[in-house]
Short mmCIF file of C-alpha atoms and ligand atoms in Angstrom, two decimals:
data_model
loop_
_atom_site.label_atom_id
_atom_site.label_comp_id
_atom_site.label_asym_id
_atom_site.label_seq_id
_atom_site.Cartn_x
_atom_site.Cartn_y
_atom_site.Cartn_z
CA UNK A 154 83.60 121.45 18.67
CA UNK A 155 86.31 119.98 20.84
CA UNK A 156 84.51 121.33 23.88
CA UNK A 157 81.39 119.51 22.79
CA UNK A 158 83.33 116.22 22.25
CA UNK A 159 84.96 116.52 25.69
CA UNK A 160 81.63 117.20 27.35
CA UNK A 161 80.05 114.27 25.62
CA UNK A 162 82.96 112.01 26.69
CA UNK A 163 82.88 113.27 30.22
CA UNK A 164 79.19 112.55 30.59
CA UNK A 165 79.52 109.06 29.09
CA UNK A 166 82.37 108.32 31.55
CA UNK A 167 80.24 109.61 34.42
CA UNK A 168 77.30 107.51 33.40
CA UNK A 169 79.45 104.38 33.28
CA UNK A 170 80.79 105.31 36.71
CA UNK A 171 77.31 105.70 38.03
CA UNK A 172 76.31 102.26 36.85
CA UNK A 173 79.37 100.84 38.62
CA UNK A 174 78.32 102.64 41.75
CA UNK A 175 74.82 101.19 41.57
CA UNK A 176 76.31 97.78 41.26
CA UNK A 177 78.52 98.32 44.28
CA UNK A 178 75.57 99.48 46.31
CA UNK A 179 73.62 96.38 45.27
CA UNK A 180 76.69 94.21 46.18
CA UNK A 181 76.78 95.84 49.59
CA UNK A 182 73.16 94.93 50.23
CA UNK A 183 71.09 98.05 49.33
CA UNK A 184 67.79 96.75 47.99
CA UNK A 185 65.36 99.62 48.41
CA UNK A 186 64.03 100.29 44.87
CA UNK A 187 63.22 103.91 45.47
CA UNK A 188 66.73 104.64 47.08
CA UNK A 189 68.49 102.95 44.09
CA UNK A 190 66.41 104.83 41.63
CA UNK A 191 67.14 108.20 43.28
CA UNK A 192 70.86 107.45 43.35
CA UNK A 193 70.72 106.67 39.67
CA UNK A 194 68.87 109.89 38.98
CA UNK A 195 70.56 112.54 41.14
CA UNK A 196 73.81 113.86 39.59
CA UNK A 197 76.11 113.79 42.50
CA UNK A 198 78.68 115.94 40.64
CA UNK A 199 76.15 118.83 40.91
CA UNK A 200 76.73 118.72 44.66
CA UNK A 201 80.50 118.89 44.47
CA UNK A 202 82.98 121.77 44.09
CA UNK A 203 84.34 122.09 40.48
CA UNK A 204 87.65 120.51 41.23
CA UNK A 205 86.01 117.32 42.43
CA UNK A 206 83.15 116.88 40.02
CA UNK A 207 84.97 114.11 37.99
CA UNK A 208 84.96 112.06 41.26
CA UNK A 209 81.09 112.21 41.68
CA UNK A 210 80.51 108.53 41.48
CA UNK A 211 83.43 107.29 43.60
CA UNK A 212 81.93 105.55 46.64
CA UNK A 213 83.83 107.90 49.05
CA UNK A 214 83.11 110.96 51.12
CA UNK A 215 84.51 114.23 49.60
CA UNK A 216 85.22 117.63 50.99
CA UNK A 217 82.65 120.38 50.35
CA UNK A 218 84.31 123.37 52.10
CA UNK A 219 84.24 124.75 55.58
CA UNK A 220 85.91 121.56 56.76
CA UNK A 221 82.79 119.46 55.98
CA UNK A 222 82.15 116.45 53.65
CA UNK A 223 79.53 115.08 51.41
CA UNK A 224 78.75 111.57 52.73
CA UNK A 225 79.76 108.38 50.80
CA UNK A 226 76.95 107.27 48.55
CA UNK A 227 76.78 104.03 50.40
CA UNK A 228 76.14 105.76 53.63
CA UNK A 229 73.44 107.91 52.15
CA UNK A 230 71.74 104.86 50.60
CA UNK A 231 72.09 102.79 53.97
CA UNK A 232 70.63 105.63 56.15
CA UNK A 233 67.87 106.39 53.75
CA UNK A 234 66.94 102.67 53.50
CA UNK A 235 66.70 102.40 57.32
CA UNK A 236 64.05 105.07 57.30
CA UNK A 237 61.75 103.66 54.74
CA UNK A 238 58.58 101.81 55.61
CA UNK A 239 59.07 99.27 52.76
CA UNK A 240 61.73 98.28 50.20
CA UNK A 241 59.18 99.18 47.40
CA UNK A 242 58.51 102.63 45.92
CA UNK A 243 56.54 104.61 48.63
CA UNK A 244 52.81 105.12 47.91
CA UNK A 245 51.47 108.49 46.91
CA UNK A 246 49.84 108.71 50.29
CA UNK A 247 53.21 108.26 52.07
CA UNK A 248 55.02 110.69 49.71
CA UNK A 249 52.55 113.44 50.45
CA UNK A 250 52.23 112.83 54.27
CA UNK A 251 55.69 111.62 55.38
CA UNK A 252 57.53 114.45 57.17
CA UNK A 253 61.31 114.13 57.11
CA UNK A 254 63.84 116.29 59.02
CA UNK A 255 67.57 116.16 58.01
CA UNK A 256 70.23 117.57 60.38
CA UNK A 257 73.33 118.65 58.52
CA UNK A 258 72.29 119.84 55.00
CA UNK A 259 75.97 120.02 53.92
CA UNK A 260 76.03 119.95 50.10
CA UNK A 261 72.29 119.21 49.86
CA UNK A 262 72.96 115.81 48.29
CA UNK A 263 71.02 113.71 50.93
CA UNK A 264 68.00 116.01 50.83
CA UNK A 265 68.04 115.80 47.00
CA UNK A 266 67.95 112.06 47.20
CA UNK A 267 64.81 112.21 49.34
CA UNK A 268 63.37 114.80 46.94
CA UNK A 269 64.04 112.49 43.94
CA UNK A 270 62.32 109.61 45.83
CA UNK A 271 59.19 111.85 45.65
CA UNK A 272 58.93 113.02 49.28
CA UNK A 273 57.24 116.48 49.53
CA UNK A 274 57.83 117.35 53.12
CA UNK A 275 61.50 117.48 53.59
CA UNK A 276 63.11 119.76 56.15
CA UNK A 277 66.77 120.37 56.56
CA UNK A 278 68.94 122.27 59.00
CA UNK A 279 72.44 123.42 58.65
CA UNK A 280 74.73 125.54 60.91
CA UNK A 281 77.25 126.86 58.45
CA UNK A 282 75.84 129.76 56.47
CA UNK A 283 78.01 129.30 53.30
CA UNK A 284 77.10 125.70 52.98
CA UNK A 285 73.47 126.35 53.38
CA UNK A 286 73.51 129.12 50.83
CA UNK A 287 75.26 126.87 48.32
CA UNK A 288 72.79 124.03 48.95
CA UNK A 289 69.89 126.40 48.65
CA UNK A 290 71.08 127.51 45.22
CA UNK A 291 71.22 123.86 44.10
CA UNK A 292 67.71 123.09 45.44
CA UNK A 293 66.37 126.15 43.49
CA UNK A 294 68.34 125.26 40.31
CA UNK A 295 67.27 121.65 40.39
CA UNK A 296 63.78 122.32 41.56
CA UNK A 297 63.97 120.15 44.67
CA UNK A 298 61.22 121.05 47.22
CA UNK A 299 63.18 121.39 50.45
CA UNK A 300 62.53 123.75 53.49
CA UNK A 301 65.81 124.97 54.80
CA UNK A 302 66.94 126.55 58.11
CA UNK A 303 70.11 127.94 59.50
CA UNK A 304 70.38 126.97 63.11
CA UNK A 305 71.68 124.38 65.57
CA UNK A 306 69.97 121.25 64.25
CA UNK A 307 70.72 119.27 67.44
CA UNK A 308 67.72 121.09 68.76
CA UNK A 309 65.57 119.95 65.75
CA UNK A 310 62.87 122.08 64.26
CA UNK A 311 59.93 122.15 66.69
CA UNK A 312 57.63 124.29 64.52
CA UNK A 313 57.26 121.28 62.09
CA UNK A 314 57.54 118.50 64.65
CA UNK A 315 56.49 115.63 65.00
CA UNK A 316 58.56 114.04 62.20
CA UNK A 317 58.15 110.52 60.77
CA UNK A 318 61.72 110.30 60.01
CA UNK A 319 64.84 112.19 61.21
CA UNK A 320 68.14 111.67 59.66
CA UNK A 321 71.16 113.05 61.40
CA UNK A 322 74.19 113.27 59.03
CA UNK A 323 76.79 114.28 61.69
CA UNK A 324 78.19 112.27 64.56
CA UNK A 325 76.87 112.88 68.05
CA UNK A 326 78.32 111.86 71.53
CA UNK A 327 74.75 110.73 72.53
CA UNK A 328 71.42 110.32 71.10
CA UNK A 329 70.07 113.96 71.01
CA UNK A 330 67.16 113.84 73.35
CA UNK A 331 65.45 116.91 71.90
CA UNK A 332 65.50 115.31 68.51
CA UNK A 333 64.10 112.05 69.83
CA UNK A 334 61.21 113.90 71.39
CA UNK A 335 60.41 115.45 68.04
CA UNK A 336 59.62 111.98 66.58
CA UNK A 337 55.99 111.02 65.83
CA UNK A 338 54.77 107.78 67.47
CA UNK A 339 55.96 105.08 65.04
CA UNK A 340 58.60 107.62 63.67
CA UNK A 341 62.27 106.63 63.29
CA UNK A 342 65.57 108.54 63.58
CA UNK A 343 68.93 107.32 62.24
CA UNK A 344 71.81 108.87 64.15
CA UNK A 345 75.51 108.19 64.29
CA UNK A 346 76.68 108.10 67.97
CA UNK A 347 80.21 107.76 69.27
CA UNK A 348 83.60 109.63 69.34
CA UNK A 349 84.37 112.64 67.15
CA UNK A 350 85.98 110.31 64.60
CA UNK A 351 84.10 107.03 64.64
CA UNK A 352 80.37 106.38 65.37
CA UNK A 353 77.95 103.43 65.38
CA UNK A 354 74.75 104.07 63.48
CA UNK A 355 71.59 103.73 65.59
CA UNK A 356 67.92 103.59 64.59
CA UNK A 357 65.64 104.92 67.24
CA UNK A 358 61.97 104.17 66.96
CA UNK A 359 59.29 105.97 68.99
CA UNK A 360 56.97 103.42 70.45
CA UNK A 361 54.51 105.68 72.33
CA UNK A 362 53.93 109.34 73.10
CA UNK A 363 55.59 109.08 76.66
CA UNK A 364 58.67 111.21 77.46
CA UNK A 365 60.73 108.45 79.22
CA UNK A 366 63.28 106.19 77.77
CA UNK A 367 60.85 103.37 77.51
CA UNK A 368 59.01 105.33 74.80
CA UNK A 369 61.94 104.48 72.47
CA UNK A 370 63.60 101.38 71.07
CA UNK A 371 67.17 101.36 69.66
CA UNK A 372 68.82 99.15 67.11
CA UNK A 373 72.54 99.20 66.43
CA UNK A 374 74.24 99.01 63.02
CA UNK A 375 77.81 99.26 61.72
CA UNK A 376 80.46 101.86 62.26
CA UNK A 377 80.67 104.97 60.09
CA UNK A 378 82.73 108.10 60.12
CA UNK A 379 80.96 111.40 60.21
CA UNK A 380 82.03 114.91 60.91
CA UNK A 381 80.92 116.08 64.40
CA UNK A 382 77.47 117.34 65.23
CA UNK A 383 78.32 120.63 66.82
CA UNK A 384 75.63 122.02 69.08
CA UNK A 385 73.84 122.10 72.27
CA UNK A 386 72.84 118.48 72.06
CA UNK A 387 75.98 117.42 70.24
CA UNK A 388 79.66 118.31 70.70
CA UNK A 389 79.95 121.85 72.28
N1 SAH B 608 73.89 115.53 54.50
C1 SAH B 608 75.20 116.08 53.95
C2 SAH B 608 76.32 115.63 54.67
C3 SAH B 608 76.93 116.81 55.41
S1 SAH B 608 78.22 116.59 56.51
C4 SAH B 608 75.29 115.90 52.41
O1 SAH B 608 74.49 115.18 51.86
O2 SAH B 608 76.16 116.50 51.82
C5 SAH B 608 77.40 117.11 58.03
C6 SAH B 608 76.93 118.53 58.01
O3 SAH B 608 76.41 118.69 59.23
C7 SAH B 608 77.99 119.55 57.86
O4 SAH B 608 77.64 120.43 56.84
C8 SAH B 608 78.00 120.42 59.16
O5 SAH B 608 78.21 121.69 59.10
C9 SAH B 608 76.51 120.05 59.67
N2 SAH B 608 76.30 120.20 61.15
C10 SAH B 608 77.08 119.88 62.14
N3 SAH B 608 76.53 120.13 63.31
C11 SAH B 608 75.32 120.70 63.05
C12 SAH B 608 74.28 121.22 63.84
N4 SAH B 608 74.27 121.22 65.17
N5 SAH B 608 73.15 121.72 63.22
C13 SAH B 608 73.11 121.66 61.84
N6 SAH B 608 74.11 121.23 61.00
C14 SAH B 608 75.18 120.81 61.61
#
């Protein structure tokens, strides 16, 4: 009985905290309807180790093991919003066609947000086996349709290229060229670029099918802190 009460209290508290988080994201400028709905829908505590579940709705990055972190909800919302064609709910046509590649599965939370938005072609790559195994368990348990791969994501996933959107959730010393070349024409990549501790977020758009730098445009956004992208096109 007491167990039941405490479970109830805990979920009520988490729900209140989730509403506070959504207000905070709104105050910080997140306006995309589908992104906000997905953040309201996905239980972030399901992507955290037991000891940290109670902190699921704090707007902070948290450790997930193997020296890695789950991103801050604001960062997830901001990056996802930058990849969306409009601020409205995506059309059925876009949801079924849009192909999205995530580099750095980590906890699986970012991929779950994309899944909750309704996207059906989500690919995610992680280099640490234990993290990928945990994330896969969560995708299966929660019924989230995500294709996973254990490999160096700085090299992308050429079998499923080109991608309409690429989201790199680890910091790179430069824009990984192999990844840029896996963008479809009109496709966009968000990638944090900088030192191993601080990065600026860039959005790269592919303008035409050429292979030179003039096939891409770049926009710069604010500074974030990501764990390093470790790989051939990242930090070695
Ligand atoms: N998107 C994650 C955030 C994970 S942190 C989430 O929602 O929880 C970044 C992740 O990138 C870490 O798990 C790290 O192991 C992974 N990573 C770093 N370099 C990588 C690479 N070259 N290929 C694939 N994953 C990489």
